[in-house]
CSV table of N, CA and C and ligand atoms in Angstrom, one decimal:
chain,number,residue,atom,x,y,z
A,2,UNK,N,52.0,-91.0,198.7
A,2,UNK,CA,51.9,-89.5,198.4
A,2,UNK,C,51.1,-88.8,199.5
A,3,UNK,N,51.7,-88.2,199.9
A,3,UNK,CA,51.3,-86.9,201.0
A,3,UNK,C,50.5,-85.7,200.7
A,4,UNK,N,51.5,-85.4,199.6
A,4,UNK,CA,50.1,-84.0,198.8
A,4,UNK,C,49.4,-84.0,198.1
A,5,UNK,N,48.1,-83.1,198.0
A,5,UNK,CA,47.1,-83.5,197.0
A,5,UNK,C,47.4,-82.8,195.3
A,6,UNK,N,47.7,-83.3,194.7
A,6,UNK,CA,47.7,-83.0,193.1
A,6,UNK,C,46.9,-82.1,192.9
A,7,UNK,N,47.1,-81.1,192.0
A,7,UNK,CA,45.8,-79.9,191.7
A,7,UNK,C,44.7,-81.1,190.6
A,8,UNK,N,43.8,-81.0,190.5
A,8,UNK,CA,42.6,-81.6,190.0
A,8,UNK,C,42.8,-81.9,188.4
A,9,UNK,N,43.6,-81.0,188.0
A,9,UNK,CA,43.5,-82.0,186.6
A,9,UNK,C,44.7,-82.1,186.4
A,10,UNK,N,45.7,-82.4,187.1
A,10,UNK,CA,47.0,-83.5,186.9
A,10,UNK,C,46.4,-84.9,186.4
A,11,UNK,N,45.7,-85.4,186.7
A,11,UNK,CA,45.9,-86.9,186.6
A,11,UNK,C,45.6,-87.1,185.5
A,12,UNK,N,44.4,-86.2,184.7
A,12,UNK,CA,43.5,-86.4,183.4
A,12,UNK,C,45.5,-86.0,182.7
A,13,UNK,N,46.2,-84.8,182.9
A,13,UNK,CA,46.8,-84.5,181.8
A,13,UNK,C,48.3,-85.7,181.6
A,14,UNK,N,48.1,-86.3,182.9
A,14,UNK,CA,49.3,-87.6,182.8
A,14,UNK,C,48.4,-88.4,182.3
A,15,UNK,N,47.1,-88.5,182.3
A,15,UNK,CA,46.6,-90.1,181.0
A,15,UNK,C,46.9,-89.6,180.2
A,16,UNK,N,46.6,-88.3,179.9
A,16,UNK,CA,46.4,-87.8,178.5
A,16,UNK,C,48.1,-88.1,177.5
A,17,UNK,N,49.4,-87.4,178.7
A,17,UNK,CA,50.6,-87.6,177.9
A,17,UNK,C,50.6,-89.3,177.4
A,18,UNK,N,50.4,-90.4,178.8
A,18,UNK,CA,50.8,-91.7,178.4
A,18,UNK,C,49.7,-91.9,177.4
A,19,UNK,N,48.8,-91.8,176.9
A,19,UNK,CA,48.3,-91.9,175.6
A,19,UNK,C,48.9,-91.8,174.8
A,20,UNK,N,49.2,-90.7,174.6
A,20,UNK,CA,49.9,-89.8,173.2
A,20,UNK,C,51.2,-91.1,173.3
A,21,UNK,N,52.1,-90.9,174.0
A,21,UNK,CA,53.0,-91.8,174.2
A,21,UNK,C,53.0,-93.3,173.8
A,22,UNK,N,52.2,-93.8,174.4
A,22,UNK,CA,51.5,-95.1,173.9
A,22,UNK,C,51.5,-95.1,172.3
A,23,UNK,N,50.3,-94.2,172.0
A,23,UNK,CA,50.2,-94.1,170.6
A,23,UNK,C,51.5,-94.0,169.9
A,24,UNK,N,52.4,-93.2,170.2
A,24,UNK,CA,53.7,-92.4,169.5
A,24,UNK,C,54.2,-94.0,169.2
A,25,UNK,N,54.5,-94.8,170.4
A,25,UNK,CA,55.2,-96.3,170.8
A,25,UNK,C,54.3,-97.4,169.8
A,26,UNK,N,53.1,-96.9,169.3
A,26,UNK,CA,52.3,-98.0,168.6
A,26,UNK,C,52.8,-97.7,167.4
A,27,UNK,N,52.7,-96.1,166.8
A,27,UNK,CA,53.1,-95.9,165.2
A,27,UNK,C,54.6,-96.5,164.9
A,28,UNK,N,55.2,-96.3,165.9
A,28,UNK,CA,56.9,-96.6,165.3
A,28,UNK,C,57.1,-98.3,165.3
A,29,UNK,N,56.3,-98.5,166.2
A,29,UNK,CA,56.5,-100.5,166.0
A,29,UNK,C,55.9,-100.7,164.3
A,30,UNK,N,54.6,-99.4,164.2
A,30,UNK,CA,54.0,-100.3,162.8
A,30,UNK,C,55.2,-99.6,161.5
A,31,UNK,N,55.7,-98.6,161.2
A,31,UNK,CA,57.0,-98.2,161.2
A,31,UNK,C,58.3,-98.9,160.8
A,32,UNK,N,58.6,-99.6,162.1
A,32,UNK,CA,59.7,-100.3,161.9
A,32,UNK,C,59.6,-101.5,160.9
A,33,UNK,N,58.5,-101.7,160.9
A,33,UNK,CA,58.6,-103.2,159.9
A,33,UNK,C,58.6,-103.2,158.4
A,34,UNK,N,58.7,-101.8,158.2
A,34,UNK,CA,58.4,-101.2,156.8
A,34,UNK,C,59.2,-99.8,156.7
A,35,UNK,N,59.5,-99.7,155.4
A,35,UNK,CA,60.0,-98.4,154.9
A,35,UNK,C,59.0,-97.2,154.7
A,36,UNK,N,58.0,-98.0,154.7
A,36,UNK,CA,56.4,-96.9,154.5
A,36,UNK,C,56.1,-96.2,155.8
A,37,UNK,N,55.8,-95.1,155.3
A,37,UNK,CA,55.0,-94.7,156.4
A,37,UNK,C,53.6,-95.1,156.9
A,38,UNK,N,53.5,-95.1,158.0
A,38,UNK,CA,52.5,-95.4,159.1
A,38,UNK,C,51.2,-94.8,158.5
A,39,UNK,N,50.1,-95.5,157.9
A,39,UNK,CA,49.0,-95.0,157.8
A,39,UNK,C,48.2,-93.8,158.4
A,40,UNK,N,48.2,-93.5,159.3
A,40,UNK,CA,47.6,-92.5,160.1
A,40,UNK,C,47.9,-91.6,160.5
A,41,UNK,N,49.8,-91.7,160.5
A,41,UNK,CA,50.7,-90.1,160.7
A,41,UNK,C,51.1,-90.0,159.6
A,42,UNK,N,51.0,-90.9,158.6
A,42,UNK,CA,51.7,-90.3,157.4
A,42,UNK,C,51.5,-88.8,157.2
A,43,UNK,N,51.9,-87.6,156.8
A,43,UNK,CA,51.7,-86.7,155.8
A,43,UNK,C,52.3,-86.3,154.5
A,44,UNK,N,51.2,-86.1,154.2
A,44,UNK,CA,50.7,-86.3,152.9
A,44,UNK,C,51.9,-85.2,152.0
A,45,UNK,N,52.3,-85.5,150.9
A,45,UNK,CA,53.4,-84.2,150.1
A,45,UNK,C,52.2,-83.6,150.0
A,46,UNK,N,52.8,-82.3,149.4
A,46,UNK,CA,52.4,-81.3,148.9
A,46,UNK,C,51.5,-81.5,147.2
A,47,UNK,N,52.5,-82.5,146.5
A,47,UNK,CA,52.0,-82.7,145.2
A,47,UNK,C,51.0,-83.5,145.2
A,48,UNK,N,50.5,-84.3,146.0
A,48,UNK,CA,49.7,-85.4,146.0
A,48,UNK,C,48.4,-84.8,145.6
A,49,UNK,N,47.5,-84.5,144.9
A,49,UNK,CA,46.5,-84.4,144.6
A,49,UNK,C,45.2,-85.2,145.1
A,50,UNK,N,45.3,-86.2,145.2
A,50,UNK,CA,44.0,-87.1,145.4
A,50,UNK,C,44.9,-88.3,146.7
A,51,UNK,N,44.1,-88.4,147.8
A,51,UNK,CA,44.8,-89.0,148.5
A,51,UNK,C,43.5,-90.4,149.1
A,52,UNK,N,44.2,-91.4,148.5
A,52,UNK,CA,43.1,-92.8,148.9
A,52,UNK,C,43.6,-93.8,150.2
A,53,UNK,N,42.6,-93.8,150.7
A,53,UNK,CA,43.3,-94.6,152.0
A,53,UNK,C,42.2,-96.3,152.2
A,54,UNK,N,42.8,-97.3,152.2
A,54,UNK,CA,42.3,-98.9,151.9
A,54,UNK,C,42.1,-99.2,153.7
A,55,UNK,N,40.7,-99.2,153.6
A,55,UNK,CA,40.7,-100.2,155.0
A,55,UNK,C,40.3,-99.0,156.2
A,56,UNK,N,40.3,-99.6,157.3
A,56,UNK,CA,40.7,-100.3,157.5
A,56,UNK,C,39.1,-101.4,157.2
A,57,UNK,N,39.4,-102.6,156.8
A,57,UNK,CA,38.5,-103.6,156.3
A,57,UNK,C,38.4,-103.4,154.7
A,58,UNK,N,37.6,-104.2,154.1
A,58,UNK,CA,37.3,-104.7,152.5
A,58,UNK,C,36.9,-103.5,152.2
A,59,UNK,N,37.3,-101.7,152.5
A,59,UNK,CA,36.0,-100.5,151.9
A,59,UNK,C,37.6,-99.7,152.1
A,60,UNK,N,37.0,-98.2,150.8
A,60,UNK,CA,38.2,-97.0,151.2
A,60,UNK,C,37.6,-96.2,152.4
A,61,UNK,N,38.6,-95.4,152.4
A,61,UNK,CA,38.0,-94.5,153.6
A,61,UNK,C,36.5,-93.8,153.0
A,62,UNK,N,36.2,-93.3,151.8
A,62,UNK,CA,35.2,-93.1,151.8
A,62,UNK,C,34.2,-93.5,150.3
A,63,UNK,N,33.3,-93.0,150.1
A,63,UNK,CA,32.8,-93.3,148.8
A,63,UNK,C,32.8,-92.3,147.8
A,64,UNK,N,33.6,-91.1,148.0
A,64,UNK,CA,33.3,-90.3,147.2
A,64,UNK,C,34.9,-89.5,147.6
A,65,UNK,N,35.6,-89.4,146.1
A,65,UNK,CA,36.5,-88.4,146.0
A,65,UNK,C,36.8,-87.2,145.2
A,66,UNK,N,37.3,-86.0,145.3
A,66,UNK,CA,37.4,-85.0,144.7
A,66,UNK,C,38.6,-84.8,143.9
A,67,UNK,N,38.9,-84.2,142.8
A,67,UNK,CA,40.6,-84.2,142.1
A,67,UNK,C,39.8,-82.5,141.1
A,68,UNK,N,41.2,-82.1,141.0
A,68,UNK,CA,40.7,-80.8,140.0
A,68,UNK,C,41.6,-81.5,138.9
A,69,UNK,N,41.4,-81.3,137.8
A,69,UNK,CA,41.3,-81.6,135.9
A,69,UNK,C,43.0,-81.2,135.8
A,70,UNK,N,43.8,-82.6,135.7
A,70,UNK,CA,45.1,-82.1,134.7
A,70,UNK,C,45.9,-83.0,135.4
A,71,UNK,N,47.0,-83.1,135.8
A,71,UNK,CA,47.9,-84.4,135.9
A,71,UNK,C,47.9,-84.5,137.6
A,72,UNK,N,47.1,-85.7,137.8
A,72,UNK,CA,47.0,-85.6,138.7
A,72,UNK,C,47.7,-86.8,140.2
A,73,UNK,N,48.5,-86.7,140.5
A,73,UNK,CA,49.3,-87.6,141.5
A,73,UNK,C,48.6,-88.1,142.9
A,74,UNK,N,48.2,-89.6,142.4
A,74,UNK,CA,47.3,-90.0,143.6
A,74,UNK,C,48.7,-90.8,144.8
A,75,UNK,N,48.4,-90.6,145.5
A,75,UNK,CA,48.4,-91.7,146.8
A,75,UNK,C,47.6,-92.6,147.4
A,76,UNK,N,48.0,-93.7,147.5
A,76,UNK,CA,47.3,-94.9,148.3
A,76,UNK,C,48.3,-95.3,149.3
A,77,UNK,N,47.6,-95.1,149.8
A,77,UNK,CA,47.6,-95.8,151.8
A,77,UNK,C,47.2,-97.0,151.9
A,78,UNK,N,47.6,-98.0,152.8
A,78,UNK,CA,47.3,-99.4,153.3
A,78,UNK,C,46.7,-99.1,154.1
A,79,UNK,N,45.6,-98.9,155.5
A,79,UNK,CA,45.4,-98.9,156.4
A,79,UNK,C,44.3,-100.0,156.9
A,80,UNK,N,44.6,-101.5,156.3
A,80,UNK,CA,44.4,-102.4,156.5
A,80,UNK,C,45.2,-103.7,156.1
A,81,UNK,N,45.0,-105.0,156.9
A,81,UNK,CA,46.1,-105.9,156.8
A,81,UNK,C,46.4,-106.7,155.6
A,82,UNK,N,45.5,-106.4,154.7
A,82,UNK,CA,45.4,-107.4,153.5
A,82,UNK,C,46.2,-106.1,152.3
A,83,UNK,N,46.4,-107.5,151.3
A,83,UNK,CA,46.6,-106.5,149.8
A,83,UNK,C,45.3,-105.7,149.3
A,84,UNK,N,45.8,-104.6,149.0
A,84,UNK,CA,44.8,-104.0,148.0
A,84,UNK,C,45.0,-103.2,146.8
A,85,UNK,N,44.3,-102.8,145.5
A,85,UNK,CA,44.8,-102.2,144.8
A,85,UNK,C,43.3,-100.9,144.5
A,86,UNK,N,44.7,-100.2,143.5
A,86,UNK,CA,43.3,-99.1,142.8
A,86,UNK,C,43.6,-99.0,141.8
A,87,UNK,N,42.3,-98.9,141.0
A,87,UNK,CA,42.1,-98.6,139.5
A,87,UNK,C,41.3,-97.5,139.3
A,88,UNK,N,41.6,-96.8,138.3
A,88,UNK,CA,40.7,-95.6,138.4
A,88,UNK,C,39.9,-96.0,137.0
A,89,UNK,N,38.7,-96.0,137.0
A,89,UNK,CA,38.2,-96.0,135.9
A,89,UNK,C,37.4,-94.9,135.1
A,90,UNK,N,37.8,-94.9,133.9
A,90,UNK,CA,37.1,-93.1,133.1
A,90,UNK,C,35.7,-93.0,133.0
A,91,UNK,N,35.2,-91.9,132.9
A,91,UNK,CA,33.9,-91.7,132.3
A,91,UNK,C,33.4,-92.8,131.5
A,92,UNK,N,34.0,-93.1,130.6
A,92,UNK,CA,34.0,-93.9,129.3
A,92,UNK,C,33.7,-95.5,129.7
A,93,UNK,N,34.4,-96.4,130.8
A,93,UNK,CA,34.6,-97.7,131.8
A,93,UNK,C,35.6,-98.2,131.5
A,94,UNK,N,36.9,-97.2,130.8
A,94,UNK,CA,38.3,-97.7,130.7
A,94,UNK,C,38.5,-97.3,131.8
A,95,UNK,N,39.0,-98.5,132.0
A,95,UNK,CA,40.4,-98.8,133.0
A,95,UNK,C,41.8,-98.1,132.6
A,96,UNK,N,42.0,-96.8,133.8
A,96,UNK,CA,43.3,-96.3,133.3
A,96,UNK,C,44.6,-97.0,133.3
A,97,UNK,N,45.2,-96.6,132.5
A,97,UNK,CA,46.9,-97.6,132.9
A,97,UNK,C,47.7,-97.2,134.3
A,98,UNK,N,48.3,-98.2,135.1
A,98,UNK,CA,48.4,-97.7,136.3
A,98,UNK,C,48.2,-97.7,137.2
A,99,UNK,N,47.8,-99.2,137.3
A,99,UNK,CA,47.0,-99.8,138.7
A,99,UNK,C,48.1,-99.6,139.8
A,100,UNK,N,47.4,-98.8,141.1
A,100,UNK,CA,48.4,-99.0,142.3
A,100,UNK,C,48.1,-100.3,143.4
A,101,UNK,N,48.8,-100.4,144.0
A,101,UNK,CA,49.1,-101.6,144.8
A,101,UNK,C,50.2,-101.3,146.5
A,102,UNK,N,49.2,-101.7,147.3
A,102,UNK,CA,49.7,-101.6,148.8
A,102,UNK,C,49.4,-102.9,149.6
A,103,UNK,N,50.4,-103.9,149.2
A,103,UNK,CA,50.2,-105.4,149.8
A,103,UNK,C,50.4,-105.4,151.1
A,104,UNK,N,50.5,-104.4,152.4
A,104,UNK,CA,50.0,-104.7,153.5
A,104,UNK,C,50.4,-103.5,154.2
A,105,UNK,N,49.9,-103.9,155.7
A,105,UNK,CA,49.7,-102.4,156.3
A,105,UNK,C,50.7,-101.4,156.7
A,106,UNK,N,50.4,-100.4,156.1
A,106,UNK,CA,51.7,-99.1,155.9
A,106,UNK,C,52.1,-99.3,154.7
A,107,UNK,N,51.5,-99.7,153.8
A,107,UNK,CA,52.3,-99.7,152.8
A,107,UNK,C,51.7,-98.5,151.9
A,108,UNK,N,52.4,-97.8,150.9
A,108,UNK,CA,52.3,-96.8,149.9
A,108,UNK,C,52.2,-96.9,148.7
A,109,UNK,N,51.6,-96.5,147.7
A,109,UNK,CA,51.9,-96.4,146.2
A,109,UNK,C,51.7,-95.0,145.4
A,110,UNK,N,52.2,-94.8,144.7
A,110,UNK,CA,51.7,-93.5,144.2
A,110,UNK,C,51.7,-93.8,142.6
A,111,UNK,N,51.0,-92.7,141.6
A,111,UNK,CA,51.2,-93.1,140.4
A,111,UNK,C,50.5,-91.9,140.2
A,112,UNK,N,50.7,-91.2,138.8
A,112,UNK,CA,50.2,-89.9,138.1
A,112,UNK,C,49.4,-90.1,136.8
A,113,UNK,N,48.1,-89.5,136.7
A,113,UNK,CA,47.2,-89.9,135.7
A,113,UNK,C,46.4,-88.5,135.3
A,114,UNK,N,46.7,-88.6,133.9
A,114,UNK,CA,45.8,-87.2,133.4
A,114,UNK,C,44.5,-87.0,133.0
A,115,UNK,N,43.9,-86.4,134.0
A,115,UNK,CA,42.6,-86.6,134.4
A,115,UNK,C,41.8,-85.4,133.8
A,116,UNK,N,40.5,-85.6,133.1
A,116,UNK,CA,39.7,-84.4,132.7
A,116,UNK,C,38.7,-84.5,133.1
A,117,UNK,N,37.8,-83.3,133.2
A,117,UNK,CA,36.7,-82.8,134.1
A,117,UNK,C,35.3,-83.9,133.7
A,118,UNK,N,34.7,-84.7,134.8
A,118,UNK,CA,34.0,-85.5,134.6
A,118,UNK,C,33.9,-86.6,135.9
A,119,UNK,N,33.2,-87.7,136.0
A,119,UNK,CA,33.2,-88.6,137.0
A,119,UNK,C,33.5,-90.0,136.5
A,120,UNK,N,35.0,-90.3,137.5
A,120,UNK,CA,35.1,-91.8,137.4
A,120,UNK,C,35.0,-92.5,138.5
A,121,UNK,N,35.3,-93.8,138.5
A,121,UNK,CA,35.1,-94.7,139.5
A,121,UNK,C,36.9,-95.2,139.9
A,122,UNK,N,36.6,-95.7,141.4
A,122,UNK,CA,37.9,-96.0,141.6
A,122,UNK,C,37.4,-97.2,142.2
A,123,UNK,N,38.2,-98.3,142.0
A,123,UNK,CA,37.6,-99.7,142.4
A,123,UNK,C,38.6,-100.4,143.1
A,124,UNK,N,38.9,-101.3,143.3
A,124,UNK,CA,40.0,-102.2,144.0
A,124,UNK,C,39.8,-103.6,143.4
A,125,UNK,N,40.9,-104.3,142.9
A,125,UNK,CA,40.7,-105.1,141.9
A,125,UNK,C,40.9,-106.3,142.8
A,126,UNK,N,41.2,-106.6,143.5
A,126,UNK,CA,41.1,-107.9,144.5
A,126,UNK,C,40.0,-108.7,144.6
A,127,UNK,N,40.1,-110.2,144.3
A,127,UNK,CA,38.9,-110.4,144.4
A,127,UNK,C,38.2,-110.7,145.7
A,128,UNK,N,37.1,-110.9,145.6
A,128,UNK,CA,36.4,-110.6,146.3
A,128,UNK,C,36.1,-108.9,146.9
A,129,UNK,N,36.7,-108.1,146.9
A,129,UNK,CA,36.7,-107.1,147.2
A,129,UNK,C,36.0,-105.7,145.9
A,130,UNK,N,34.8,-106.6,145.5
A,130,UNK,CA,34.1,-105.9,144.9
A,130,UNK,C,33.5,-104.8,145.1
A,131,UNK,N,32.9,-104.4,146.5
A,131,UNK,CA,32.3,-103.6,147.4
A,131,UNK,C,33.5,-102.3,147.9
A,132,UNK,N,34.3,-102.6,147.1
A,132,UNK,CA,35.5,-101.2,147.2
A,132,UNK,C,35.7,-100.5,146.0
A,133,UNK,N,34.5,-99.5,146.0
A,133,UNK,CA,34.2,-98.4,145.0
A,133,UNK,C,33.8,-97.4,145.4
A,134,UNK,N,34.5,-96.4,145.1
A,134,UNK,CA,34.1,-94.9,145.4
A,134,UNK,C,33.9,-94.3,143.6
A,135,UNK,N,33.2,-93.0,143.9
A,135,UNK,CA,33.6,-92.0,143.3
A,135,UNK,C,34.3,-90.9,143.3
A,136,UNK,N,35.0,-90.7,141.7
A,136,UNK,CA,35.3,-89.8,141.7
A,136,UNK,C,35.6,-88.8,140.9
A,137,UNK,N,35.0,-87.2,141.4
A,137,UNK,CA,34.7,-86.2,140.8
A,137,UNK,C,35.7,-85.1,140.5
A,138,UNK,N,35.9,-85.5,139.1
A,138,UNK,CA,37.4,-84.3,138.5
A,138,UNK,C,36.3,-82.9,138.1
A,139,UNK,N,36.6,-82.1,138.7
A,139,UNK,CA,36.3,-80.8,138.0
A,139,UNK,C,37.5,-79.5,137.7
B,5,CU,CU1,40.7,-104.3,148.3
């Protein structure tokens, strides 16, 4: 090469082959599944409460929000193992309706009528005791 590049060419060619890279890493995890890709999924519109597993034995967080009335969760796999969720009531019932995403990218959804109050969401796998959040229906 003979000419000099203006000064931030090279940053914005890593930058595309990143993105690219990345684009090339989501569709391999993609192809091996009918689910969508943990990390680009987007999310419907109806989805109300959105839980994401992993990545490792924990959810994405410890604390989730939902407003009071039928509410449509999603779970995300964004780790390599099985995991599930249970939502448990005010009360320590177990709601009916356990979801389940046996490996990564995988999906589940399920609808539960939820009233204003705080429950627990757990992951029934054993050992995977240490995967509980809360969460706050108002
Ligand atoms: Cu788990």
């Amino acid at each position: 090469m003979t000419f000099r590049p203006l000064t931030h060419t090279p940053r914005a060619v890593v930058a595309r082959t990143l993105v690219a890279g990345l684009a090339a890493l989501a569709f391999t995890a993609c192809s091996s599944s009918s689910s969508s890709n943990a990390t680009t999924a987007t999310v419907p519109a109806d989805i109300g409460l959105h839980v994401i597993a992993g990545p490792g034995i924990r959810f994405d967080t410890g604390s989730y929000t939902a407003t009071a009335g039928e509410v449509k969760v999603l779970y995300t796999n964004n780790d390599s193992q099985r995991h599930t969720l249970a939502i448990i009531d005010p009360a320590g019932k177990s709601l009916p309706g356990e979801l389940e995403v046996a490996k990564s990218g995988a999906t589940d959804t399920g609808s539960y009528t939820l009233t204003p109050g705080t429950y627990k969401i757990i992951c029934t796998v054993p050992g995977h005791t240490n995967m509980k959040a809360t969460l706050t229906v108002s």
